[in-house]
Amino acid sequence: MSATPLVSVIIPTYNRAHIIERAIRSVLNQTYPNLEICVVDDASTDNTAEVLTAISDPRLRYIRLTQNQGGGGARNVGIEATTGMYIAFLDSDDEWLPTMLERLLTYLMQADRRVGAVYCDYYVYDDVQQQISLTRSPMYTEREVYPQLLNGWTQALSTFLLRRCPLLAVGMFDPRLPRMQDYELWVRLAQICDFHAIDEPLVIKHEFASAQTSRNLTSINRALDIFMGQWQTMLHRDIGVAKTERLRQIFLQYAYLAHAMTLSEHGQRWESFKTVVACRRTTGPIPLKRLIRVMLPILFGYRVYFFALSFQSKLVRWRSGREAA
């Protein structure tokens, strides 16, 4: 095996001409040099093509689709168009820190072949409030990942580096899904290989004001119908009927609470509060930690919210330092 194997970086994009260059530059600036970048334009109607053609680098390839295929379909096109032994996906509104690929690749190359995926911590940058916060990724053991996925755990796709072989073995992304494409892939992948985590933030995820609740809930319901239709027998076997239904409610809860946070960002605290109430009525009890996270900006504003996140991050680091000592 080569000491510097080729890494394929796939960036699907749709109407992100104003920010796509930032994502691409963050890949071109990686300390690990042996990479190829495949940008798959999912039939954008803006000037994405013009932005891409202005970037001159032999490692960059641009594919423009004539019909919109969705995130899963666009990523599959990128997988089939690239050849690297390792694959990473970067959302076009996110960016990597310079050592992201080097750190994850070094770990994955030294890991047991059973490890098919490695992921890292990440920062979340709120583009409305212009505040940044750290998100720690859970350090699950090999046997914990699959059960945790079935409990509703998700991890940002831009934080992963994968081996190509297991990704192809499970059949890549399901192009039918309008949402949850990465989650559904993780469920399949976790059944044939292990996931490991690196306790280091190497990605910046950018959060923008999202679409309307009705649109989000429609797409998440459609995705859940497809997911449950395919995996219901397995889920009933592995976690039971009640927990399978609870899994559906968890993802609906995510959609409701994400919209509540967006309303808070724009100062619509009363509408945000009503969305939380509707979430509770529709999806059942909201875990206390999640409820506190969404209610803080509603009750006290975003300055208090980000102060609390910063304090929590420092507390986690302090506890980790004490345990290590």
Coordinates of C-alpha atoms in Angstrom, one line a residue:
M1 CA 0.0 0.0 0.0
S2 CA 1.2 3.5 -0.9
A3 CA 2.4 5.7 2.0
T4 CA 0.4 8.5 0.4
P5 CA -2.7 7.0 -1.1
L6 CA -5.1 9.0 -3.1
V7 CA -8.0 10.6 -1.2
S8 CA -11.1 11.5 -3.2
V9 CA -13.0 14.5 -1.9
I10 CA -16.6 14.9 -3.2
I11 CA -18.5 18.2 -2.9
P12 CA -22.1 18.1 -4.0
T13 CA -23.6 21.6 -4.5
Y14 CA -26.8 23.3 -5.5
N15 CA -27.0 27.1 -6.0
R16 CA -24.1 27.8 -3.7
A17 CA -22.1 30.0 -6.1
H18 CA -21.6 32.6 -3.4
I19 CA -19.8 30.2 -0.9
I20 CA -18.6 27.2 -2.9
E21 CA -15.1 28.6 -3.4
R22 CA -14.6 28.7 0.4
A23 CA -15.2 25.0 0.6
I24 CA -13.0 24.2 -2.3
R25 CA -10.1 26.4 -1.0
S26 CA -10.3 24.6 2.3
V27 CA -9.6 21.4 0.5
L28 CA -6.9 22.8 -1.7
N29 CA -5.2 24.1 1.4
Q30 CA -4.9 20.7 3.1
T31 CA -1.5 19.7 4.4
Y32 CA -2.1 16.3 2.8
P33 CA -1.4 16.8 -1.0
N34 CA -2.4 13.6 -2.8
L35 CA -6.1 14.3 -3.3
E36 CA -8.6 14.8 -6.0
I37 CA -11.7 17.0 -5.7
C38 CA -14.9 16.3 -7.6
V39 CA -17.5 19.0 -7.4
V40 CA -20.9 17.7 -8.5
D41 CA -23.2 20.5 -9.5
D42 CA -26.7 19.2 -9.0
A43 CA -28.3 21.3 -11.8
S44 CA -27.7 24.7 -10.2
T45 CA -29.5 27.7 -11.7
D46 CA -27.0 30.3 -10.5
N47 CA -23.4 31.1 -11.7
T48 CA -21.8 28.1 -10.0
A49 CA -20.2 27.0 -13.3
E50 CA -18.6 30.4 -13.7
V51 CA -17.1 30.3 -10.2
L52 CA -15.7 26.8 -10.7
T53 CA -14.1 27.4 -14.1
A54 CA -12.2 30.4 -12.5
I55 CA -10.4 28.0 -10.1
S56 CA -7.3 26.6 -11.7
D57 CA -6.0 23.5 -10.1
P58 CA -5.3 20.1 -11.8
R59 CA -6.8 18.3 -8.7
L60 CA -10.2 19.8 -9.3
R61 CA -12.8 18.2 -11.5
Y62 CA -16.3 19.8 -12.2
I63 CA -19.3 17.7 -13.1
R64 CA -22.5 19.5 -14.0
L65 CA -25.7 17.4 -13.9
T66 CA -28.5 18.4 -16.2
Q67 CA -31.2 17.2 -13.9
N68 CA -31.4 17.6 -10.1
Q69 CA -30.7 14.3 -8.4
G70 CA -30.6 15.4 -4.8
G71 CA -27.7 15.1 -2.3
G72 CA -27.5 11.3 -2.4
G73 CA -27.6 11.0 -6.1
A74 CA -25.0 13.8 -6.6
R75 CA -22.6 12.1 -4.1
N76 CA -23.0 8.8 -5.9
V77 CA -22.0 10.4 -9.2
G78 CA -18.9 11.7 -7.4
I79 CA -18.1 8.3 -6.0
E80 CA -18.3 6.7 -9.4
A81 CA -16.2 9.4 -11.0
T82 CA -13.3 9.2 -8.6
T83 CA -10.7 6.5 -7.8
G84 CA -9.2 7.2 -4.4
M85 CA -8.9 4.4 -1.9
Y86 CA -10.3 6.8 0.7
I87 CA -13.3 9.1 0.3
A88 CA -14.4 12.2 2.1
F89 CA -17.5 14.3 1.6
L90 CA -17.6 18.0 2.2
D91 CA -20.9 19.9 2.1
S92 CA -20.5 23.0 -0.1
D93 CA -21.4 25.4 2.8
D94 CA -18.8 23.9 5.2
E95 CA -15.0 24.0 5.3
W96 CA -12.1 22.0 6.7
L97 CA -9.2 23.1 8.8
P98 CA -5.9 22.5 7.0
T99 CA -4.9 19.2 8.8
M100 CA -8.3 17.5 8.5
L101 CA -7.4 14.9 5.9
E102 CA -3.9 14.4 7.2
R103 CA -5.1 13.6 10.8
L104 CA -8.0 11.4 9.8
L105 CA -6.0 9.5 7.1
T106 CA -3.1 8.9 9.4
Y107 CA -5.4 7.4 12.0
L108 CA -7.4 5.3 9.4
M109 CA -4.2 3.9 7.8
Q110 CA -2.9 2.7 11.2
A111 CA -6.2 1.3 12.3
D112 CA -7.4 -2.3 12.0
R113 CA -9.0 -3.1 8.6
R114 CA -12.3 -3.6 10.4
V115 CA -12.4 0.2 10.9
G116 CA -14.1 1.6 7.8
A117 CA -14.9 5.1 9.0
V118 CA -13.3 7.8 11.2
Y119 CA -14.8 11.1 12.2
C120 CA -13.8 14.1 14.2
D121 CA -15.2 17.0 16.4
Y122 CA -16.3 20.2 14.6
Y123 CA -17.1 23.8 15.1
V124 CA -20.5 25.3 14.3
Y125 CA -20.5 28.8 13.0
D126 CA -23.8 30.6 13.1
D127 CA -23.8 32.9 10.1
V128 CA -26.8 34.9 11.4
Q129 CA -25.4 35.6 14.9
Q130 CA -21.8 35.4 13.8
Q131 CA -20.9 33.2 16.7
I132 CA -18.9 29.9 16.8
S133 CA -19.2 27.0 19.1
L134 CA -17.5 23.6 19.5
T135 CA -19.4 20.3 19.1
R136 CA -17.8 17.3 20.7
S137 CA -18.3 14.0 18.8
P138 CA -19.1 11.0 21.0
M139 CA -16.3 8.5 21.4
Y140 CA -18.3 5.3 20.9
T141 CA -16.7 1.9 21.1
E142 CA -17.1 -0.6 18.1
R143 CA -20.2 -2.3 19.7
E144 CA -21.9 1.0 20.6
V145 CA -22.1 2.7 17.2
Y146 CA -24.9 0.7 15.6
P147 CA -27.2 0.7 18.8
Q148 CA -26.6 4.5 19.1
L149 CA -27.6 5.1 15.5
L150 CA -30.8 3.3 16.3
N151 CA -31.3 5.6 19.2
G152 CA -31.2 8.6 16.8
W153 CA -27.5 9.5 17.0
T154 CA -26.3 11.4 13.9
Q155 CA -22.9 12.8 12.9
A156 CA -22.1 15.5 10.4
L157 CA -21.1 14.0 7.0
S158 CA -18.3 16.6 6.5
T159 CA -16.4 15.2 9.5
F160 CA -15.9 11.7 8.0
L161 CA -13.2 9.9 6.1
L162 CA -14.2 6.5 4.7
R163 CA -12.5 3.5 3.1
R164 CA -13.9 3.1 -0.4
C165 CA -14.3 -0.7 -0.3
P166 CA -17.0 -0.9 2.5
L167 CA -18.8 2.1 1.0
L168 CA -19.1 0.3 -2.3
A169 CA -20.0 -2.9 -0.5
V170 CA -23.1 -1.4 1.1
G171 CA -24.3 0.3 -2.1
M172 CA -23.4 4.0 -1.6
F173 CA -26.2 6.5 -0.9
D174 CA -29.9 5.9 -1.4
P175 CA -30.9 8.5 -4.0
R176 CA -34.6 8.2 -3.1
L177 CA -34.1 10.0 0.2
P178 CA -34.8 13.7 0.3
R179 CA -33.3 13.9 3.8
M180 CA -31.3 11.6 6.2
Q181 CA -29.1 10.3 3.3
D182 CA -26.0 10.1 5.5
Y183 CA -27.8 8.6 8.5
E184 CA -29.3 5.8 6.4
L185 CA -25.8 5.1 5.0
W186 CA -24.3 4.9 8.5
V187 CA -27.0 2.4 9.5
R188 CA -25.9 0.1 6.7
L189 CA -22.2 0.8 7.1
A190 CA -22.2 0.2 10.8
Q191 CA -23.4 -3.4 10.2
I192 CA -20.2 -4.4 8.3
C193 CA -17.4 -2.2 9.8
D194 CA -16.4 -0.2 12.8
F195 CA -16.5 3.6 13.3
H196 CA -13.7 5.4 15.3
A197 CA -13.5 9.0 16.4
I198 CA -10.7 11.6 16.8
D199 CA -11.2 14.0 19.7
E200 CA -10.1 17.0 17.7
P201 CA -12.1 19.7 15.9
L202 CA -11.1 19.8 12.2
V203 CA -14.3 21.0 10.5
I204 CA -16.3 24.2 10.5
K205 CA -20.0 23.7 9.8
H206 CA -21.9 26.8 8.8
E207 CA -25.5 27.2 9.8
F208 CA -27.9 29.5 7.9
A209 CA -31.5 30.3 8.4
S210 CA -33.4 27.3 7.2
A211 CA -36.5 26.8 5.1
Q212 CA -40.1 26.8 6.4
T213 CA -41.2 24.2 8.9
S214 CA -43.8 22.7 6.6
R215 CA -41.2 22.1 3.9
N216 CA -38.8 20.5 6.4
L217 CA -41.4 18.3 8.0
T218 CA -42.7 17.2 4.6
S219 CA -39.3 16.1 3.4
I220 CA -38.3 14.4 6.7
N221 CA -41.7 12.5 6.7
R222 CA -41.1 11.3 3.2
A223 CA -37.5 10.3 4.1
L224 CA -38.8 8.4 7.2
D225 CA -41.5 6.6 5.1
I226 CA -38.8 5.4 2.7
F227 CA -36.4 4.5 5.5
M228 CA -38.9 2.7 7.6
G229 CA -40.3 0.9 4.6
Q230 CA -36.9 -0.5 3.9
W231 CA -35.6 -1.2 7.4
Q232 CA -38.8 -1.7 9.5
T233 CA -38.4 -5.5 9.8
M234 CA -34.7 -5.1 10.9
L235 CA -35.6 -2.4 13.3
H236 CA -38.4 -4.4 14.9
R237 CA -36.0 -7.2 15.3
D238 CA -33.1 -5.2 16.8
I239 CA -34.9 -2.6 19.0
G240 CA -38.6 -3.5 19.0
V241 CA -41.8 -1.9 17.7
A242 CA -42.0 0.9 20.4
K243 CA -38.4 2.1 19.9
T244 CA -38.8 2.0 16.1
E245 CA -41.7 4.4 16.4
R246 CA -39.7 6.5 18.9
L247 CA -36.9 6.7 16.3
R248 CA -39.3 8.3 13.8
Q249 CA -40.4 10.8 16.5
I250 CA -36.8 11.7 17.3
F251 CA -36.1 12.8 13.7
L252 CA -39.4 14.8 13.5
Q253 CA -38.3 16.4 16.8
Y254 CA -35.0 17.4 15.2
A255 CA -36.9 19.2 12.4
Y256 CA -39.2 21.0 14.7
L257 CA -36.4 22.2 17.1
A258 CA -34.2 23.3 14.2
H259 CA -36.9 25.6 13.0
A260 CA -37.5 26.9 16.5
M261 CA -33.8 27.8 16.7
T262 CA -34.1 29.6 13.4
L263 CA -37.1 31.6 14.6
S264 CA -35.1 32.6 17.7
E265 CA -32.2 33.8 15.6
H266 CA -34.5 36.2 13.8
G267 CA -36.0 37.5 17.1
Q268 CA -39.3 35.7 16.7
R269 CA -39.2 34.3 20.3
W270 CA -42.9 33.8 20.7
E271 CA -43.2 31.9 17.4
S272 CA -40.2 29.8 18.4
F273 CA -41.8 29.0 21.8
K274 CA -45.0 27.9 20.0
T275 CA -43.0 25.7 17.7
V276 CA -41.4 24.0 20.8
V277 CA -44.9 23.4 22.2
A278 CA -46.1 21.9 18.9
C279 CA -43.0 19.7 18.9
R280 CA -43.9 18.4 22.4
R281 CA -47.5 17.8 21.4
T282 CA -46.6 16.0 18.2
T283 CA -43.4 14.0 19.1
G284 CA -43.7 13.4 22.8
P285 CA -41.3 14.3 25.6
I286 CA -38.2 16.3 24.7
P287 CA -35.0 15.2 26.4
L288 CA -34.0 17.8 29.0
K289 CA -30.6 18.6 27.5
R290 CA -32.2 19.3 24.1
L291 CA -35.0 21.3 25.6
I292 CA -32.5 23.5 27.6
R293 CA -30.5 24.1 24.4
V294 CA -33.5 25.3 22.4
M295 CA -35.1 27.3 25.3
L296 CA -32.0 29.3 26.3
P297 CA -32.1 31.6 23.3
I298 CA -35.9 31.9 23.5
L299 CA -35.8 33.0 27.2
F300 CA -32.5 34.8 27.5
G301 CA -31.3 35.6 23.9
Y302 CA -28.3 34.3 22.0
R303 CA -25.6 36.1 24.0
V304 CA -26.5 33.9 27.0
Y305 CA -26.9 30.9 24.7
F306 CA -23.4 31.1 23.3
F307 CA -21.9 31.9 26.7
A308 CA -23.5 28.7 28.0
L309 CA -22.1 26.7 25.1
S310 CA -18.6 28.1 25.7
F311 CA -18.8 27.3 29.4
Q312 CA -20.0 23.8 28.7
S313 CA -17.1 23.2 26.3
K314 CA -14.5 24.5 28.9
L315 CA -16.1 22.3 31.6
V316 CA -15.9 19.2 29.4
R317 CA -12.2 19.9 28.7
W318 CA -11.5 20.4 32.4
R319 CA -13.2 17.1 33.3
S320 CA -11.2 15.3 30.5
G321 CA -8.0 16.8 31.8
R322 CA -8.7 15.6 35.4
E323 CA -9.6 12.1 34.2
A324 CA -6.4 12.0 32.2
A325 CA -4.4 13.1 35.2

